[in-house]
Amino acid sequence: MEDNAKTIINVAGDYVQTKHVDYEINNVEAGGIGIQFVNGKQTSIKPSVPSTRKRDASIPYTISYINTNVQSRTQRLLLLMRSLQNLKWIEEPKSADDFLDLFEGKPRECNIKWTDTLNQATIYYFLQQLLEQPYVEKVTGCSARSLMMNQFHFSNPRADEKRISAGNREIVNRLLKIIDPQEPLPTKQEDFSNDAADMDSTYRNYFEDGLHTIKGIK
């Protein structure tokens, strides 16, 4: 009779007279902070939140190319794209507009893929040199490293001068001249086209001829 006289209570859906609790969490707040009872002692808890790296919405993570001549701008960028493809440094873009928009200086995912044949150190070097050119607008927070991480999705890119061959350094210099508004373009203007598929002759006349002296460099 004495046991039956004990108060029956509802604990977590169970109707019991007594219940031993080793671990219990209750009073959880909206921010994730709660109270934990361990063997009758009260402690505060806050679940760990995995850190996530977010893109800064104020940084476009594209390149702001300055060339007020619309025709020259388009021709030079398409020639650069074709050169990078022929070098097998980038995969062929699904659309030439993706490559052109990479140089608009506006927030956009441009879907440009660097090939596995090119080491990250050379990509880093090319972007560093490109961003230092007078025809590229300086944007705070838009560095070679941030471009590689947020536009081209390399997880932890690092500069490494030792991994850049002398030949690739010369190639980078030639690539930069292609889009330099102060550098002359090929004289055969009929070779130019807004269609990247028609630019093979321009590539041969302008880019390959300019590289023939460094073909033996490793």
mmCIF file of C-alpha atoms in Angstrom:
data_model
loop_
_atom_site.group_PDB
_atom_site.id
_atom_site.type_symbol
_atom_site.label_atom_id
_atom_site.label_comp_id
_atom_site.label_asym_id
_atom_site.label_seq_id
_atom_site.Cartn_x
_atom_site.Cartn_y
_atom_site.Cartn_z
ATOM 1 C CA MET A 1 0.000 0.000 0.000
ATOM 2 C CA GLU A 2 2.917 2.310 0.753
ATOM 3 C CA ASP A 3 4.329 1.916 -2.799
ATOM 4 C CA ASN A 4 0.936 2.550 -4.385
ATOM 5 C CA ALA A 5 0.676 5.770 -2.430
ATOM 6 C CA LYS A 6 3.657 7.254 -4.253
ATOM 7 C CA THR A 7 2.833 9.933 -6.797
ATOM 8 C CA ILE A 8 2.733 8.660 -10.367
ATOM 9 C CA ILE A 9 4.238 11.169 -12.812
ATOM 10 C CA ASN A 10 4.594 11.396 -16.586
ATOM 11 C CA VAL A 11 8.247 11.470 -17.696
ATOM 12 C CA ALA A 12 8.877 11.674 -21.456
ATOM 13 C CA GLY A 13 5.681 9.758 -22.146
ATOM 14 C CA ASP A 14 6.189 7.080 -19.478
ATOM 15 C CA TYR A 15 3.953 6.899 -16.443
ATOM 16 C CA VAL A 16 6.313 5.989 -13.625
ATOM 17 C CA GLN A 17 6.774 6.451 -9.926
ATOM 18 C CA THR A 18 10.545 7.036 -10.160
ATOM 19 C CA LYS A 19 12.967 7.401 -13.095
ATOM 20 C CA HIS A 20 16.779 7.543 -12.956
ATOM 21 C CA VAL A 21 18.239 9.984 -15.500
ATOM 22 C CA ASP A 22 21.967 10.055 -16.264
ATOM 23 C CA TYR A 23 21.808 12.455 -19.235
ATOM 24 C CA GLU A 24 19.009 14.852 -20.034
ATOM 25 C CA ILE A 25 18.862 17.915 -22.254
ATOM 26 C CA ASN A 26 16.027 20.395 -22.002
ATOM 27 C CA ASN A 27 15.202 24.095 -22.221
ATOM 28 C CA VAL A 28 16.949 24.370 -25.593
ATOM 29 C CA GLU A 29 16.974 27.933 -26.841
ATOM 30 C CA ALA A 30 16.635 29.095 -30.437
ATOM 31 C CA GLY A 31 20.389 29.718 -30.657
ATOM 32 C CA GLY A 32 21.164 26.116 -29.750
ATOM 33 C CA ILE A 33 22.066 26.675 -26.083
ATOM 34 C CA GLY A 34 20.500 24.247 -23.591
ATOM 35 C CA ILE A 35 20.794 22.793 -20.082
ATOM 36 C CA GLN A 36 22.308 19.354 -19.537
ATOM 37 C CA PHE A 37 21.922 17.334 -16.347
ATOM 38 C CA VAL A 38 24.704 14.766 -15.801
ATOM 39 C CA ASN A 39 24.201 12.640 -12.696
ATOM 40 C CA GLY A 40 22.128 15.393 -11.174
ATOM 41 C CA LYS A 41 24.576 18.220 -11.921
ATOM 42 C CA GLN A 42 23.517 21.073 -14.203
ATOM 43 C CA THR A 43 25.809 22.367 -16.990
ATOM 44 C CA SER A 44 25.239 24.616 -20.004
ATOM 45 C CA ILE A 45 25.852 23.224 -23.471
ATOM 46 C CA LYS A 46 26.073 24.674 -26.953
ATOM 47 C CA PRO A 47 26.392 22.376 -29.969
ATOM 48 C CA SER A 48 29.394 22.984 -32.224
ATOM 49 C CA VAL A 49 28.623 24.532 -35.599
ATOM 50 C CA PRO A 50 30.869 23.527 -38.537
ATOM 51 C CA SER A 51 32.643 26.517 -40.049
ATOM 52 C CA THR A 52 31.789 27.378 -43.652
ATOM 53 C CA ARG A 53 33.716 29.722 -45.931
ATOM 54 C CA LYS A 54 31.345 32.110 -47.707
ATOM 55 C CA ARG A 55 32.002 34.229 -50.746
ATOM 56 C CA ASP A 56 32.091 37.938 -50.061
ATOM 57 C CA ALA A 57 29.142 39.329 -52.028
ATOM 58 C CA SER A 58 30.940 42.655 -52.446
ATOM 59 C CA ILE A 59 33.778 41.049 -54.450
ATOM 60 C CA PRO A 60 32.962 39.988 -58.034
ATOM 61 C CA TYR A 61 35.724 37.349 -58.355
ATOM 62 C CA THR A 62 36.032 38.201 -62.021
ATOM 63 C CA ILE A 63 38.587 40.346 -63.865
ATOM 64 C CA SER A 64 37.793 43.944 -64.765
ATOM 65 C CA TYR A 65 39.487 44.335 -68.161
ATOM 66 C CA ILE A 66 39.803 47.943 -69.370
ATOM 67 C CA ASN A 67 39.562 48.442 -73.122
ATOM 68 C CA THR A 68 37.248 51.171 -74.397
ATOM 69 C CA ASN A 69 37.399 49.934 -78.001
ATOM 70 C CA VAL A 70 34.571 47.385 -78.082
ATOM 71 C CA GLN A 71 35.782 45.642 -81.237
ATOM 72 C CA SER A 72 39.371 45.401 -80.019
ATOM 73 C CA ARG A 73 38.201 44.191 -76.622
ATOM 74 C CA THR A 74 36.156 41.332 -78.073
ATOM 75 C CA GLN A 75 38.812 40.334 -80.591
ATOM 76 C CA ARG A 76 41.596 40.261 -78.045
ATOM 77 C CA LEU A 77 39.639 38.267 -75.476
ATOM 78 C CA LEU A 78 38.561 35.713 -78.066
ATOM 79 C CA LEU A 79 42.139 35.404 -79.257
ATOM 80 C CA LEU A 80 43.244 34.884 -75.651
ATOM 81 C CA MET A 81 40.590 32.200 -75.196
ATOM 82 C CA ARG A 82 41.634 30.424 -78.371
ATOM 83 C CA SER A 83 45.287 30.584 -77.352
ATOM 84 C CA LEU A 84 44.571 29.095 -73.923
ATOM 85 C CA GLN A 85 42.609 26.295 -75.587
ATOM 86 C CA ASN A 86 45.369 25.529 -78.080
ATOM 87 C CA LEU A 87 47.876 25.477 -75.267
ATOM 88 C CA LYS A 88 45.547 23.029 -73.500
ATOM 89 C CA TRP A 89 45.543 25.271 -70.458
ATOM 90 C CA ILE A 90 41.751 25.531 -70.339
ATOM 91 C CA GLU A 91 38.954 23.272 -71.510
ATOM 92 C CA GLU A 92 36.820 24.568 -74.353
ATOM 93 C CA PRO A 93 34.101 26.766 -72.801
ATOM 94 C CA LYS A 94 30.508 25.796 -73.457
ATOM 95 C CA SER A 95 29.965 29.371 -74.602
ATOM 96 C CA ALA A 96 32.371 32.135 -75.624
ATOM 97 C CA ASP A 97 30.200 34.449 -73.509
ATOM 98 C CA ASP A 98 31.360 32.572 -70.398
ATOM 99 C CA PHE A 99 34.949 33.506 -71.167
ATOM 100 C CA LEU A 100 34.099 37.093 -72.122
ATOM 101 C CA ASP A 101 32.126 37.561 -68.914
ATOM 102 C CA LEU A 102 35.153 36.451 -66.911
ATOM 103 C CA PHE A 103 36.649 39.828 -67.870
ATOM 104 C CA GLU A 104 33.563 41.965 -67.182
ATOM 105 C CA GLY A 105 34.363 42.590 -63.523
ATOM 106 C CA LYS A 106 30.839 41.634 -62.435
ATOM 107 C CA PRO A 107 29.763 38.799 -60.106
ATOM 108 C CA ARG A 108 29.259 35.683 -62.188
ATOM 109 C CA GLU A 109 30.072 31.983 -62.199
ATOM 110 C CA CYS A 110 31.886 31.741 -65.544
ATOM 111 C CA ASN A 111 32.361 27.954 -65.732
ATOM 112 C CA ILE A 112 35.924 28.163 -67.029
ATOM 113 C CA LYS A 113 37.861 24.962 -66.307
ATOM 114 C CA TRP A 114 41.648 24.762 -66.191
ATOM 115 C CA THR A 115 43.022 21.461 -67.465
ATOM 116 C CA ASP A 116 44.848 18.934 -65.318
ATOM 117 C CA THR A 117 47.910 19.260 -67.559
ATOM 118 C CA LEU A 118 48.691 22.692 -66.061
ATOM 119 C CA ASN A 119 49.989 22.888 -62.511
ATOM 120 C CA GLN A 120 48.302 25.255 -60.067
ATOM 121 C CA ALA A 121 51.489 27.271 -59.585
ATOM 122 C CA THR A 122 51.414 28.338 -63.248
ATOM 123 C CA ILE A 123 47.731 29.298 -63.047
ATOM 124 C CA TYR A 124 48.498 31.313 -59.907
ATOM 125 C CA TYR A 125 51.414 33.045 -61.660
ATOM 126 C CA PHE A 126 49.350 33.843 -64.767
ATOM 127 C CA LEU A 127 46.553 35.388 -62.687
ATOM 128 C CA GLN A 128 49.023 37.336 -60.547
ATOM 129 C CA GLN A 129 50.684 38.826 -63.626
ATOM 130 C CA LEU A 130 47.326 39.543 -65.247
ATOM 131 C CA LEU A 131 45.979 41.427 -62.225
ATOM 132 C CA GLU A 132 49.096 43.616 -62.137
ATOM 133 C CA GLN A 133 48.619 44.900 -65.689
ATOM 134 C CA PRO A 134 47.627 48.562 -66.202
ATOM 135 C CA TYR A 135 44.646 47.490 -68.318
ATOM 136 C CA VAL A 136 43.118 45.550 -65.400
ATOM 137 C CA GLU A 137 41.229 47.472 -62.728
ATOM 138 C CA LYS A 138 42.398 46.827 -59.176
ATOM 139 C CA VAL A 139 39.574 45.465 -57.011
ATOM 140 C CA THR A 140 40.109 45.062 -53.257
ATOM 141 C CA GLY A 141 39.810 41.411 -52.279
ATOM 142 C CA CYS A 142 40.095 40.113 -55.827
ATOM 143 C CA SER A 143 43.520 38.472 -55.817
ATOM 144 C CA ALA A 144 44.980 35.540 -57.717
ATOM 145 C CA ARG A 145 44.301 33.332 -54.690
ATOM 146 C CA SER A 146 40.703 34.497 -54.227
ATOM 147 C CA LEU A 147 40.019 34.011 -57.951
ATOM 148 C CA MET A 148 41.373 30.483 -57.824
ATOM 149 C CA MET A 149 39.259 29.658 -54.781
ATOM 150 C CA ASN A 150 35.986 31.420 -55.556
ATOM 151 C CA GLN A 151 35.864 31.443 -59.357
ATOM 152 C CA PHE A 152 37.890 28.354 -60.298
ATOM 153 C CA HIS A 153 37.218 26.361 -57.107
ATOM 154 C CA PHE A 154 40.699 25.270 -56.065
ATOM 155 C CA SER A 155 40.552 24.419 -52.374
ATOM 156 C CA ASN A 156 43.929 25.713 -51.175
ATOM 157 C CA PRO A 157 45.987 27.275 -53.984
ATOM 158 C CA ARG A 158 49.561 28.304 -53.256
ATOM 159 C CA ALA A 159 52.116 30.264 -55.221
ATOM 160 C CA ASP A 160 55.279 28.293 -55.973
ATOM 161 C CA GLU A 161 57.834 30.027 -58.181
ATOM 162 C CA LYS A 162 59.958 26.875 -58.429
ATOM 163 C CA ARG A 163 57.215 24.988 -60.270
ATOM 164 C CA ILE A 164 56.893 27.513 -63.112
ATOM 165 C CA SER A 165 59.040 26.645 -66.102
ATOM 166 C CA ALA A 166 60.925 29.297 -68.062
ATOM 167 C CA GLY A 167 58.873 28.358 -71.109
ATOM 168 C CA ASN A 168 55.601 28.946 -69.296
ATOM 169 C CA ARG A 169 56.812 32.313 -68.054
ATOM 170 C CA GLU A 170 57.429 33.366 -71.644
ATOM 171 C CA ILE A 171 54.035 32.027 -72.678
ATOM 172 C CA VAL A 172 52.374 34.088 -69.929
ATOM 173 C CA ASN A 173 54.149 37.209 -71.215
ATOM 174 C CA ARG A 174 52.849 36.487 -74.712
ATOM 175 C CA LEU A 175 49.321 35.897 -73.438
ATOM 176 C CA LEU A 176 49.353 39.231 -71.634
ATOM 177 C CA LYS A 177 50.382 41.030 -74.815
ATOM 178 C CA ILE A 178 47.391 39.570 -76.624
ATOM 179 C CA ILE A 179 44.949 41.574 -74.527
ATOM 180 C CA ASP A 180 47.160 44.638 -74.013
ATOM 181 C CA PRO A 181 45.290 47.456 -75.821
ATOM 182 C CA GLN A 182 48.652 49.125 -76.561
ATOM 183 C CA GLU A 183 50.033 46.094 -78.403
ATOM 184 C CA PRO A 184 49.368 45.770 -82.165
ATOM 185 C CA LEU A 185 47.074 43.015 -83.322
ATOM 186 C CA PRO A 186 47.742 40.894 -86.431
ATOM 187 C CA THR A 187 47.591 42.880 -89.664
ATOM 188 C CA LYS A 188 45.216 40.414 -91.336
ATOM 189 C CA GLN A 189 41.999 41.765 -89.908
ATOM 190 C CA GLU A 190 40.007 39.312 -92.000
ATOM 191 C CA ASP A 191 41.346 36.569 -89.739
ATOM 192 C CA PHE A 192 39.305 37.900 -86.836
ATOM 193 C CA SER A 193 35.848 36.668 -86.048
ATOM 194 C CA ASN A 194 33.556 36.761 -83.047
ATOM 195 C CA ASP A 195 33.144 33.016 -83.553
ATOM 196 C CA ALA A 196 35.920 31.251 -81.637
ATOM 197 C CA ALA A 197 35.789 28.328 -84.070
ATOM 198 C CA ASP A 198 37.071 30.600 -86.868
ATOM 199 C CA MET A 199 40.121 31.905 -85.058
ATOM 200 C CA ASP A 200 42.646 29.172 -85.868
ATOM 201 C CA SER A 201 44.426 31.247 -88.495
ATOM 202 C CA THR A 202 44.721 34.194 -86.115
ATOM 203 C CA TYR A 203 46.126 31.907 -83.466
ATOM 204 C CA ARG A 204 48.764 30.554 -85.860
ATOM 205 C CA ASN A 205 49.724 33.954 -87.262
ATOM 206 C CA TYR A 206 49.941 35.820 -83.989
ATOM 207 C CA PHE A 207 50.497 33.505 -81.078
ATOM 208 C CA GLU A 208 52.557 30.639 -82.471
ATOM 209 C CA ASP A 209 54.823 32.955 -84.468
ATOM 210 C CA GLY A 210 55.526 34.867 -81.306
ATOM 211 C CA LEU A 211 56.491 31.703 -79.450
ATOM 212 C CA HIS A 212 58.776 30.036 -81.991
ATOM 213 C CA THR A 213 61.899 31.355 -80.251
ATOM 214 C CA ILE A 214 61.051 29.657 -76.951
ATOM 215 C CA LYS A 215 59.965 26.214 -78.165
ATOM 216 C CA GLY A 216 63.197 24.701 -76.887
ATOM 217 C CA ILE A 217 62.838 26.143 -73.392
ATOM 218 C CA LYS A 218 61.846 23.670 -70.685
#
